[in-house]
PDB file of C-alpha atoms in Angstrom:
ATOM      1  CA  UNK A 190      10.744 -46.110  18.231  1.00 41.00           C
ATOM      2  CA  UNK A 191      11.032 -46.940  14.065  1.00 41.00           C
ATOM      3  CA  UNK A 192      10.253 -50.748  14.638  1.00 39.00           C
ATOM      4  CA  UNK A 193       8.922 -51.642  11.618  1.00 39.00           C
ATOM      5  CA  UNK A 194       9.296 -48.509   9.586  1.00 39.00           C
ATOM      6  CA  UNK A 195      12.458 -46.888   8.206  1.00 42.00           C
ATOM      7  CA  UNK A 196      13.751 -44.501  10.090  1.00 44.00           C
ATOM      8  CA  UNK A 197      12.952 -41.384   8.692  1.00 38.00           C
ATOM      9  CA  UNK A 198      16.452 -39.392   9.647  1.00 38.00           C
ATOM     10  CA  UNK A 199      18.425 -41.998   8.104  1.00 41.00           C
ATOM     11  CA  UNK A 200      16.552 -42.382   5.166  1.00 41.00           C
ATOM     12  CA  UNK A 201      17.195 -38.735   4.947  1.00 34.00           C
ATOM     13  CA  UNK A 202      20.804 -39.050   5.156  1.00 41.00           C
ATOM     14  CA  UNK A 203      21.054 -41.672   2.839  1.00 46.00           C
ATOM     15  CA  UNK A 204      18.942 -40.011   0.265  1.00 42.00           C
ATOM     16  CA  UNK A 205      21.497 -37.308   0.479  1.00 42.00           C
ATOM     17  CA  UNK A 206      24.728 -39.236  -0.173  1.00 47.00           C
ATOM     18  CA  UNK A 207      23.009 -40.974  -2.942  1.00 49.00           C
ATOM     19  CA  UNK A 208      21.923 -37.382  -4.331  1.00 46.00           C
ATOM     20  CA  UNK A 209      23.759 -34.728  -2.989  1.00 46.00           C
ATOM     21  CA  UNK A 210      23.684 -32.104  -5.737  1.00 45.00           C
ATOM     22  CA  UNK A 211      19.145 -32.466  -5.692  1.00 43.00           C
ATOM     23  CA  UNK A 212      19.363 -32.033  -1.592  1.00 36.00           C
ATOM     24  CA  UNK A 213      21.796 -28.792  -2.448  1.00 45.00           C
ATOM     25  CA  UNK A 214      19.533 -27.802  -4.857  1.00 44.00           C
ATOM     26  CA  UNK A 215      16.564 -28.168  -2.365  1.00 34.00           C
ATOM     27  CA  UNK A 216      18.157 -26.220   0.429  1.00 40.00           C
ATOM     28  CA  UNK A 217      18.980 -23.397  -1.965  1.00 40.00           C
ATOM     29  CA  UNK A 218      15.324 -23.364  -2.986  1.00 43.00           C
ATOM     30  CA  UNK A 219      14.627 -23.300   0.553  1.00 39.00           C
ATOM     31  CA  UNK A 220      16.949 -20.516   2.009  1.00 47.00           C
ATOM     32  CA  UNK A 221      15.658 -17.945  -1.263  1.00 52.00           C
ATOM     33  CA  UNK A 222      11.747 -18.906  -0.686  1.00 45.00           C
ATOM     34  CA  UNK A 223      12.513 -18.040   3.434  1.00 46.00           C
ATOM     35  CA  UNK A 224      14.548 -15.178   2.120  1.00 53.00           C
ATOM     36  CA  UNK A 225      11.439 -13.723   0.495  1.00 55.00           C
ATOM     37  CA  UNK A 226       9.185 -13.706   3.555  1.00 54.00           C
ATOM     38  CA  UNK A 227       8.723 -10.767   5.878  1.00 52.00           C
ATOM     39  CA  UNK A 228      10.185 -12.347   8.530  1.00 49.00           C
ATOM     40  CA  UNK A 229      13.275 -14.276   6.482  1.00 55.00           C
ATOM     41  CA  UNK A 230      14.366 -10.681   4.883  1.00 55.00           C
ATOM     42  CA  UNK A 231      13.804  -9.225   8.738  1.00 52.00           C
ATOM     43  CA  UNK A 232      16.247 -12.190   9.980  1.00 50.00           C
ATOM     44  CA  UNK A 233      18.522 -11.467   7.278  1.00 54.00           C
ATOM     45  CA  UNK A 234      18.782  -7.576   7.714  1.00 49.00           C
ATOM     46  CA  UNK A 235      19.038  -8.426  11.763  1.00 47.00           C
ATOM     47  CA  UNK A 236      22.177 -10.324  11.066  1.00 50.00           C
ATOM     48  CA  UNK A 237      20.608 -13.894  10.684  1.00 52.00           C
ATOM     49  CA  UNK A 238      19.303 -14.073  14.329  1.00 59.00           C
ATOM     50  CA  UNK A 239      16.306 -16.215  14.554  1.00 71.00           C
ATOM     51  CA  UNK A 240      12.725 -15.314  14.368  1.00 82.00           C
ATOM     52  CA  UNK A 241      10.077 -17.325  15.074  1.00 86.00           C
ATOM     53  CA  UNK A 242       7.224 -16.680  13.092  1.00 86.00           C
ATOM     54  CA  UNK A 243       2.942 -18.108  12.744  1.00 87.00           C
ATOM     55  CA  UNK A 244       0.279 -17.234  11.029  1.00 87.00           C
ATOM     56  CA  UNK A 245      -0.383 -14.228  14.127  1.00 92.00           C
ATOM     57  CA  UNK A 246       3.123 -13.708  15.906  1.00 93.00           C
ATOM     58  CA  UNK A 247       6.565 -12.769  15.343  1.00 92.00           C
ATOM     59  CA  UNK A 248       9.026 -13.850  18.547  1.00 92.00           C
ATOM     60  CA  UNK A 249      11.993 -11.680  18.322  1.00 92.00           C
ATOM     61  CA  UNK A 250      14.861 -13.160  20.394  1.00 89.00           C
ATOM     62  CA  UNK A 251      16.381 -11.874  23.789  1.00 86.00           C
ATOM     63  CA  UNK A 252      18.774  -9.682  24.303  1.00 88.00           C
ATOM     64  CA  UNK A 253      18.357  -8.093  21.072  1.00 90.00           C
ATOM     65  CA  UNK A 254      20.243  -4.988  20.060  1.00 92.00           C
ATOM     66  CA  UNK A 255      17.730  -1.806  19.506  1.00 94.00           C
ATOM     67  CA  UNK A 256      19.533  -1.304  15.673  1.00 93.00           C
ATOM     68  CA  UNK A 257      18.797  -4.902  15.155  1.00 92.00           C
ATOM     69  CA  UNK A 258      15.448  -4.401  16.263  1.00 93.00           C
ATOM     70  CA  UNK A 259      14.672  -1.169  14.377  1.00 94.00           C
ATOM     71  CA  UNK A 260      16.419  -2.787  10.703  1.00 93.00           C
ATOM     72  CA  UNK A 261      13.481  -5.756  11.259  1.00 92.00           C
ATOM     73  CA  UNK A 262      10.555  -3.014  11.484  1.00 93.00           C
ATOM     74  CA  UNK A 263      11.750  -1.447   8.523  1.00 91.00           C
ATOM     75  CA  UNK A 264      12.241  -4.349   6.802  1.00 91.00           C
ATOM     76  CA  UNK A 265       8.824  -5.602   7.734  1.00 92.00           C
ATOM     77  CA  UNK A 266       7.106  -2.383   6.698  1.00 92.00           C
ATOM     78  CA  UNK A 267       9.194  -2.506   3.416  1.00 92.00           C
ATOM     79  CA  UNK A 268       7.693  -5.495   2.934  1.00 92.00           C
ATOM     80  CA  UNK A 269       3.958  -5.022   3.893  1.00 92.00           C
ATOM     81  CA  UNK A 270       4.335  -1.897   1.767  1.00 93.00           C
ATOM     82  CA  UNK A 271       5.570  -4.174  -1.285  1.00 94.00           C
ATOM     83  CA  UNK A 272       2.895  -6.258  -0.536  1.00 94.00           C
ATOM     84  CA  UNK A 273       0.200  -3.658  -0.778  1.00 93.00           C
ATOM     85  CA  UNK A 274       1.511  -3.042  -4.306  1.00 95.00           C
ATOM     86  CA  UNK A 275       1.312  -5.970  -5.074  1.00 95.00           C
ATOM     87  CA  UNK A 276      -2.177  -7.123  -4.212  1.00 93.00           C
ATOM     88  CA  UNK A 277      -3.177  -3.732  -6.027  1.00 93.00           C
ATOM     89  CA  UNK A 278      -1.244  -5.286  -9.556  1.00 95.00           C
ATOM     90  CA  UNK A 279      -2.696  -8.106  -8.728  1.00 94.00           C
ATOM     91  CA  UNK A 280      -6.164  -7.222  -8.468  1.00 92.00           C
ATOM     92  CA  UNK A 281      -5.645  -5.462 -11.896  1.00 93.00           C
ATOM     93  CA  UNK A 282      -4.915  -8.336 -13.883  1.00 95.00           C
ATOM     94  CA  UNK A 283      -8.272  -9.597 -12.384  1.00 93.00           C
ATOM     95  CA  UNK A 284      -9.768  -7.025 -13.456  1.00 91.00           C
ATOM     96  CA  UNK A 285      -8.470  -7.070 -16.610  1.00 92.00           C
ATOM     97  CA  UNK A 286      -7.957 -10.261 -17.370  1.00 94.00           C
ATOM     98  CA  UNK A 287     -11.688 -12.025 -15.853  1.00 92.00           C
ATOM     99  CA  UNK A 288     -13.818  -8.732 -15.850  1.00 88.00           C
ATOM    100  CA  UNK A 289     -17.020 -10.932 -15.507  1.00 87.00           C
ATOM    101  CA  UNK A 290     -15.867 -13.061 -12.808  1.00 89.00           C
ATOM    102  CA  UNK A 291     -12.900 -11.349 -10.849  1.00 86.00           C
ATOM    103  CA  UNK A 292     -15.454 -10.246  -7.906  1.00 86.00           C
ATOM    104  CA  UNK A 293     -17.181 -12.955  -7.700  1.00 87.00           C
ATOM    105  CA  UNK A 294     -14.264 -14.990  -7.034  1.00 86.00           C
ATOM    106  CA  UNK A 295     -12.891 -12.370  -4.407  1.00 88.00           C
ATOM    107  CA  UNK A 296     -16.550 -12.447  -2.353  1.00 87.00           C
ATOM    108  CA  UNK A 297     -15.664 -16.135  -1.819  1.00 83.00           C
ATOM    109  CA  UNK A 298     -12.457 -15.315  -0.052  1.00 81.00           C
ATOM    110  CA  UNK A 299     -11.742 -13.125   3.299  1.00 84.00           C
ATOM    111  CA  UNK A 300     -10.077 -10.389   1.164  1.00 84.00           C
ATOM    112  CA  UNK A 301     -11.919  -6.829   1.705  1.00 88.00           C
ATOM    113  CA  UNK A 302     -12.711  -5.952  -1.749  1.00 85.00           C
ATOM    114  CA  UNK A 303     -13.008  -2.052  -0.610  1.00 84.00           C
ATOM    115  CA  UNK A 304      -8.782  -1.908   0.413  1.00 87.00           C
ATOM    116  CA  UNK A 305      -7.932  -4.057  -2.634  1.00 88.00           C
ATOM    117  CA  UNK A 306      -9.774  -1.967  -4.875  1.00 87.00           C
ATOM    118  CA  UNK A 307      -8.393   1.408  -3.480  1.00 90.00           C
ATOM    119  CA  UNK A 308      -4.780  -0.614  -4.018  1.00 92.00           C
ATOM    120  CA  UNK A 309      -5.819  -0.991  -7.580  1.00 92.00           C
ATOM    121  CA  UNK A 310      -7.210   2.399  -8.283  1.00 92.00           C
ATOM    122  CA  UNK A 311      -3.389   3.629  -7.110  1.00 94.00           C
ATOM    123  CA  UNK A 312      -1.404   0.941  -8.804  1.00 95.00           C
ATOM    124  CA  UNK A 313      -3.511   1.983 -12.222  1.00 94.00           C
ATOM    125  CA  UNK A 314      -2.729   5.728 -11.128  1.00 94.00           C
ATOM    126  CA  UNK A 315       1.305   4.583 -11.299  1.00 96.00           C
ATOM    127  CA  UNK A 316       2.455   2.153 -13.669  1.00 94.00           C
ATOM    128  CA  UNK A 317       5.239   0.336 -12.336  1.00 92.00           C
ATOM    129  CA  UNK A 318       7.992   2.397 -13.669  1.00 93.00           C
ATOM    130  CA  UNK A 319       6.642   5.385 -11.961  1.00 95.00           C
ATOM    131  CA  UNK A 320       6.505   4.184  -8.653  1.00 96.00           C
ATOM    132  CA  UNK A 321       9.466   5.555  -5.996  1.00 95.00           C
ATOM    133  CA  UNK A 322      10.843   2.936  -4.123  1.00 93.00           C
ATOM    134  CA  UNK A 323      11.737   5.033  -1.546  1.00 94.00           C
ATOM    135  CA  UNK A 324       8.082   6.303  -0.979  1.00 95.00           C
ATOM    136  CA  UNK A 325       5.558   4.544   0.549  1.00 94.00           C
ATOM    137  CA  UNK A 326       2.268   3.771  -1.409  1.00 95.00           C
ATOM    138  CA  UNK A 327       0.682   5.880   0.849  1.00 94.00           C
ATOM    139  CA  UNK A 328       3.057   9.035  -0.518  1.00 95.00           C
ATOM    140  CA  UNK A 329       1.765   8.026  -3.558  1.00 96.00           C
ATOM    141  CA  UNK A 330      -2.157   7.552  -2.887  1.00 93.00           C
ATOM    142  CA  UNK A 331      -1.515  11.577  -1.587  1.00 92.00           C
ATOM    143  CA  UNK A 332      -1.135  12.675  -5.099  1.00 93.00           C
ATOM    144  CA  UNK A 333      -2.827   9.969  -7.295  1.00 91.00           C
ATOM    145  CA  UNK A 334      -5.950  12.216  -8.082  1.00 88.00           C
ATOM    146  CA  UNK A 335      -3.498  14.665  -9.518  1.00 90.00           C
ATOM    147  CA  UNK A 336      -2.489  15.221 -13.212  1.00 91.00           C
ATOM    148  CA  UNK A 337       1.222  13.112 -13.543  1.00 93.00           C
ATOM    149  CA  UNK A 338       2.853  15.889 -13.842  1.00 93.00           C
ATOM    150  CA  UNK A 339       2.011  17.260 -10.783  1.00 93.00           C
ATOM    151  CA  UNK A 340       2.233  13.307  -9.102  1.00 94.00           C
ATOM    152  CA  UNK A 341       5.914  13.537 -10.637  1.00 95.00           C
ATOM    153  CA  UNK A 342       6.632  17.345  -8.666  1.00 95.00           C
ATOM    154  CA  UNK A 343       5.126  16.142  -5.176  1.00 96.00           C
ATOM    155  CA  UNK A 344       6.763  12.639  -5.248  1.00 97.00           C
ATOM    156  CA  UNK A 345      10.039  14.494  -5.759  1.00 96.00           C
ATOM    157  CA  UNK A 346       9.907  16.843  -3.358  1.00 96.00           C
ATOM    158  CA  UNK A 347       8.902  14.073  -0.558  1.00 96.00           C
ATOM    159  CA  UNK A 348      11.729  11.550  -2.092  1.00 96.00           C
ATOM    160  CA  UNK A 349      14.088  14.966  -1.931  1.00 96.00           C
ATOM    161  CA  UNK A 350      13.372  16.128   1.253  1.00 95.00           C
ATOM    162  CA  UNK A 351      12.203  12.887   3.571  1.00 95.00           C
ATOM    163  CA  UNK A 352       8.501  14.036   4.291  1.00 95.00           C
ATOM    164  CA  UNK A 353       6.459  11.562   5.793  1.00 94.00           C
ATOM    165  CA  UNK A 354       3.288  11.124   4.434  1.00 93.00           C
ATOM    166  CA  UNK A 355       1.300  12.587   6.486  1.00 93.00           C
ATOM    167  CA  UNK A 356       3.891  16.015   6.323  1.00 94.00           C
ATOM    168  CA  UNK A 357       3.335  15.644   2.138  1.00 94.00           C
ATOM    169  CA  UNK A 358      -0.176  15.738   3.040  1.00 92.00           C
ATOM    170  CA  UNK A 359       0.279  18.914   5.250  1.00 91.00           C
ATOM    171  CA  UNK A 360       2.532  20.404   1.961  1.00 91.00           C
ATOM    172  CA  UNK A 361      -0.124  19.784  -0.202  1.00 89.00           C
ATOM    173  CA  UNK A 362      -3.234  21.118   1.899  1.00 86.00           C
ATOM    174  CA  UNK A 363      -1.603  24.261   2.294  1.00 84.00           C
ATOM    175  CA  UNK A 364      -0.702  24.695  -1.298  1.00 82.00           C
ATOM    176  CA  UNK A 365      -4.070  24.493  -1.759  1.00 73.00           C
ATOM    177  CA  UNK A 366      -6.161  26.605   0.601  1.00 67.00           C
ATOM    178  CA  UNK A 367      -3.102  29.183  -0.287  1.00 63.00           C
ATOM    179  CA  UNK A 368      -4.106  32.024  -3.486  1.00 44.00           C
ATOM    180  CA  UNK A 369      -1.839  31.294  -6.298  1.00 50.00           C
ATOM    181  CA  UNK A 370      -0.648  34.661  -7.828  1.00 44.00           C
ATOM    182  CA  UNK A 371       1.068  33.028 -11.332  1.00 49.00           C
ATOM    183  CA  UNK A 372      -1.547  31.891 -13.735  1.00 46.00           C
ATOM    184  CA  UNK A 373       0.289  28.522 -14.540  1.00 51.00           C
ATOM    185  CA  UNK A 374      -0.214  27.920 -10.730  1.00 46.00           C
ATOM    186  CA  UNK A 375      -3.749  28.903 -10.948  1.00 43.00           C
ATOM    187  CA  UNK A 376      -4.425  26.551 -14.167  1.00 50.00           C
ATOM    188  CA  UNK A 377      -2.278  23.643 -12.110  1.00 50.00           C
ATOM    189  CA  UNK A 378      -4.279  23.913  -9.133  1.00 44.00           C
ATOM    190  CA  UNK A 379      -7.852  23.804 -11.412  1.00 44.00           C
ATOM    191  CA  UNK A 380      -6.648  21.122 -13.342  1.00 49.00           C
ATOM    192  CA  UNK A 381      -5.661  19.179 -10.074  1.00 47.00           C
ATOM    193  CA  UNK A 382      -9.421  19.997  -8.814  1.00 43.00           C
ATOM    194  CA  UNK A 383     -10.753  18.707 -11.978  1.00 44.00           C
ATOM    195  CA  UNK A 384      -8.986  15.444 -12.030  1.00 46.00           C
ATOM    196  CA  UNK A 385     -10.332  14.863  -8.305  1.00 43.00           C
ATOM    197  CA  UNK A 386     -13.770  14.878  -9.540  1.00 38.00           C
ATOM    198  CA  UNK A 387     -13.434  13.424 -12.540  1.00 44.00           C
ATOM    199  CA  UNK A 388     -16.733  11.670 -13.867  1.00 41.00           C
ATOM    200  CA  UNK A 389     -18.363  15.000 -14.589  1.00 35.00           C
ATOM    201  CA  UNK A 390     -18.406  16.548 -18.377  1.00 40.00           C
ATOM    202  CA  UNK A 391     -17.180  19.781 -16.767  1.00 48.00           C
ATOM    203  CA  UNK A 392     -15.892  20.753 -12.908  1.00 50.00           C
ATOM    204  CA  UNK A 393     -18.647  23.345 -10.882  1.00 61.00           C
ATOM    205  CA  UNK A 394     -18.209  24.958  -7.473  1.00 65.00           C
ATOM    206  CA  UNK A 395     -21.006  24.390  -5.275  1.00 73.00           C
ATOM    207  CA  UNK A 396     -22.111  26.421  -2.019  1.00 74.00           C
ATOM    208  CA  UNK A 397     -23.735  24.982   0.782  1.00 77.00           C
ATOM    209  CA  UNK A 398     -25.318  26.802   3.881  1.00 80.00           C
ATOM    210  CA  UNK A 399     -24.820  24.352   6.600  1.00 75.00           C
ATOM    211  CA  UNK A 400     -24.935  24.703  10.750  1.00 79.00           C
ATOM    212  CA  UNK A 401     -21.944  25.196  13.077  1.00 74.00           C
ATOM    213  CA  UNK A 402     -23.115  22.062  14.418  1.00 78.00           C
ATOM    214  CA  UNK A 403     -23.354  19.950  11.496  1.00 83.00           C
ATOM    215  CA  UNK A 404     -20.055  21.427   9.958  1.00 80.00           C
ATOM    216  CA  UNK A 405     -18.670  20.050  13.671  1.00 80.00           C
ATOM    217  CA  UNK A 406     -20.006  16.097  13.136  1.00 85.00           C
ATOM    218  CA  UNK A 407     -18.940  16.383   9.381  1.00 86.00           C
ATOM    219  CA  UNK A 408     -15.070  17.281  10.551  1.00 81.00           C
ATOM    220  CA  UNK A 409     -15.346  14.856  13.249  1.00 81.00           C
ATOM    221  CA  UNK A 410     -16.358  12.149  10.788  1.00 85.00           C
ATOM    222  CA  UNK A 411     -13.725  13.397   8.208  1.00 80.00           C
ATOM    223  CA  UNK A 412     -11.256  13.181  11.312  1.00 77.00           C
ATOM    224  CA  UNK A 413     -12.354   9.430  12.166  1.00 78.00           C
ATOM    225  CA  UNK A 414     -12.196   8.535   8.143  1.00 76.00           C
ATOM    226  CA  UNK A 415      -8.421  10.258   8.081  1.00 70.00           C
ATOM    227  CA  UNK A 416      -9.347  12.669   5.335  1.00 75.00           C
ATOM    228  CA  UNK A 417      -9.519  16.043   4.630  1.00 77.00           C
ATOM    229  CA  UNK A 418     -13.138  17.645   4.909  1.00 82.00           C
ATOM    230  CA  UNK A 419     -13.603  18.839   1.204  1.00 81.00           C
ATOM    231  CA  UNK A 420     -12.405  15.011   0.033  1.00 79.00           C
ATOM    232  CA  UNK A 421     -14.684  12.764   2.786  1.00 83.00           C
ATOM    233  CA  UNK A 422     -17.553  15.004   1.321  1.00 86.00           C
ATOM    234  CA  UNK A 423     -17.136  14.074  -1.732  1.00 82.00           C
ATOM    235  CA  UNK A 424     -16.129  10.495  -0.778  1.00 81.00           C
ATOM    236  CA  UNK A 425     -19.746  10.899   0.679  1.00 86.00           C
ATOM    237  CA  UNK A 426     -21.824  11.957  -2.179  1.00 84.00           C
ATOM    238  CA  UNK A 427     -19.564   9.824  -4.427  1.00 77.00           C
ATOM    239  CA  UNK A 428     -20.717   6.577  -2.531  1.00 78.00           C
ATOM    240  CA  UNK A 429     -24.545   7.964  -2.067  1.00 80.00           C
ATOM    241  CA  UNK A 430     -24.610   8.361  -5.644  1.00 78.00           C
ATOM    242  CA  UNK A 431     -23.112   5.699  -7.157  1.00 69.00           C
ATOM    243  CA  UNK A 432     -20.084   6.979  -8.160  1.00 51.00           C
ATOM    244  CA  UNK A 433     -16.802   5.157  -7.849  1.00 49.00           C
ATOM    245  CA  UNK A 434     -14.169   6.121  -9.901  1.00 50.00           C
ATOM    246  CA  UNK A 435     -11.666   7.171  -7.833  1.00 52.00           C
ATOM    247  CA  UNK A 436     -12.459   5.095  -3.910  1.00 52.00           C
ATOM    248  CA  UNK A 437     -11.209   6.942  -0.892  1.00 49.00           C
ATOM    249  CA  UNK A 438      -7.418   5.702   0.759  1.00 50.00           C
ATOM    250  CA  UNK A 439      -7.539   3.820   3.794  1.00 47.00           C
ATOM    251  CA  UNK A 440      -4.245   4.178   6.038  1.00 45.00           C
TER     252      UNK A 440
END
């Protein structure tokens, strides 16, 4: 089959006996590069069973046991997680570092500009030594409009008590449609309505008069968007207007 040519196997071997400690130091390289990938930290958690992995597919093998198969989707949602931090600190730098060019350059690829830049706004919102590992950025995208302090209380309370996000959402909606009696909760919960909308020299209440019918389409759109009402209006009139200081969180 190698008539003519070396035969690539041997030439392999050899190569190897000749340099043994580079072809160690290659296979190291090799495991901790697999080791990093979604799928390599997966196989690792799962007790080193193979995974077969493409650009589109993961093939878990047969016979595997459920906890094996529940450590790899928490691994692999660990990791997409990390990864949406990630592009977000990434996206920064761009930002940051080639403020005249940074879009441009992203156009040209198939990122979605929109979900990097909501990463960003988040990742700006929590430096990396505020960031819970054991929250999800989603946890934190719940709270980011929100004065740090006030991040700092809800993070601990979901890291405390387990709360999914979509429970530290519920927490937090009914904190706020709820009256505060003590004026330090009244002055958190204006400050935390401020910061929302910041952009504006000073925070007004408006009042709308608006049909049954249109209040229905306008909660069924908030619904579809997965927002609250009061925050997909304003994502709304933010957008119409021009306004994008603080983009709207995609889950």
């Amino acid at each position: 089959m190698w008539r003519g040519l070396h035969d690539p196997v041997k030439s392999i071997k050899e190569a190897a006996m000749q340099h043994p400690t580079d072809l160690r130091r290659v296979e190291v390289a090799s495991r901790r590069a697999a080791d990093r990938t979604p799928a390599g930290r997966a196989a690792a958690l799962a007790g080193a069973r193979p995974l077969r992995t493409d650009r589109t597919s993961l093939r878990l093998p047969a016979r595997l046991p459920i906890d094996d198969w529940l450590r790899i989707g928490q691994n692999l949602t660990a990791a997409a997680d990390s990864a949406a931090w990630w592009l977000g600190d990434w996206l920064v730098y761009g930002q940051d570092r080639f403020p005249e060019r940074y879009r441009h350059a992203i156009d040209g690829t198939s990122l979605d500009y929109q979900t990097l830049r909501n990463y960003a706004w988040i990742a700006r919102k929590f430096p990396s030594g505020r960031r819970r590992a054991g929250l999800s950025m989603q946890h934190h995208a719940e709270v980011a409009a929100m004065p740090p302090d006030l991040q700092d209380m809800w993070l601990d309370h979901a890291g405390k008590e387990g709360w999914s996000r979509n429970e530290l959402r519920r927490r937090i909606s009914t904190e706020a449609v709820s009256s505060p009696t003590d004026p330090a909760s009244s002055q958190e919960a204006a400050t935390s309505s401020q910061e929302a909308t910041k952009g504006t020299a000073e925070s007004a209440e408006l009042r709308l008069p608006v049909s049954a019918e249109r209040q229905r389409r306008w909660e069924a759109a908030a619904r579809r968007a997965d927002r609250d009402l009061p925050h997909w209006i304003l994502d709304v009139l933010d957008t119409a207007a021009g306004h994008n200081s603080a983009p709207s969180h995609r889950h």
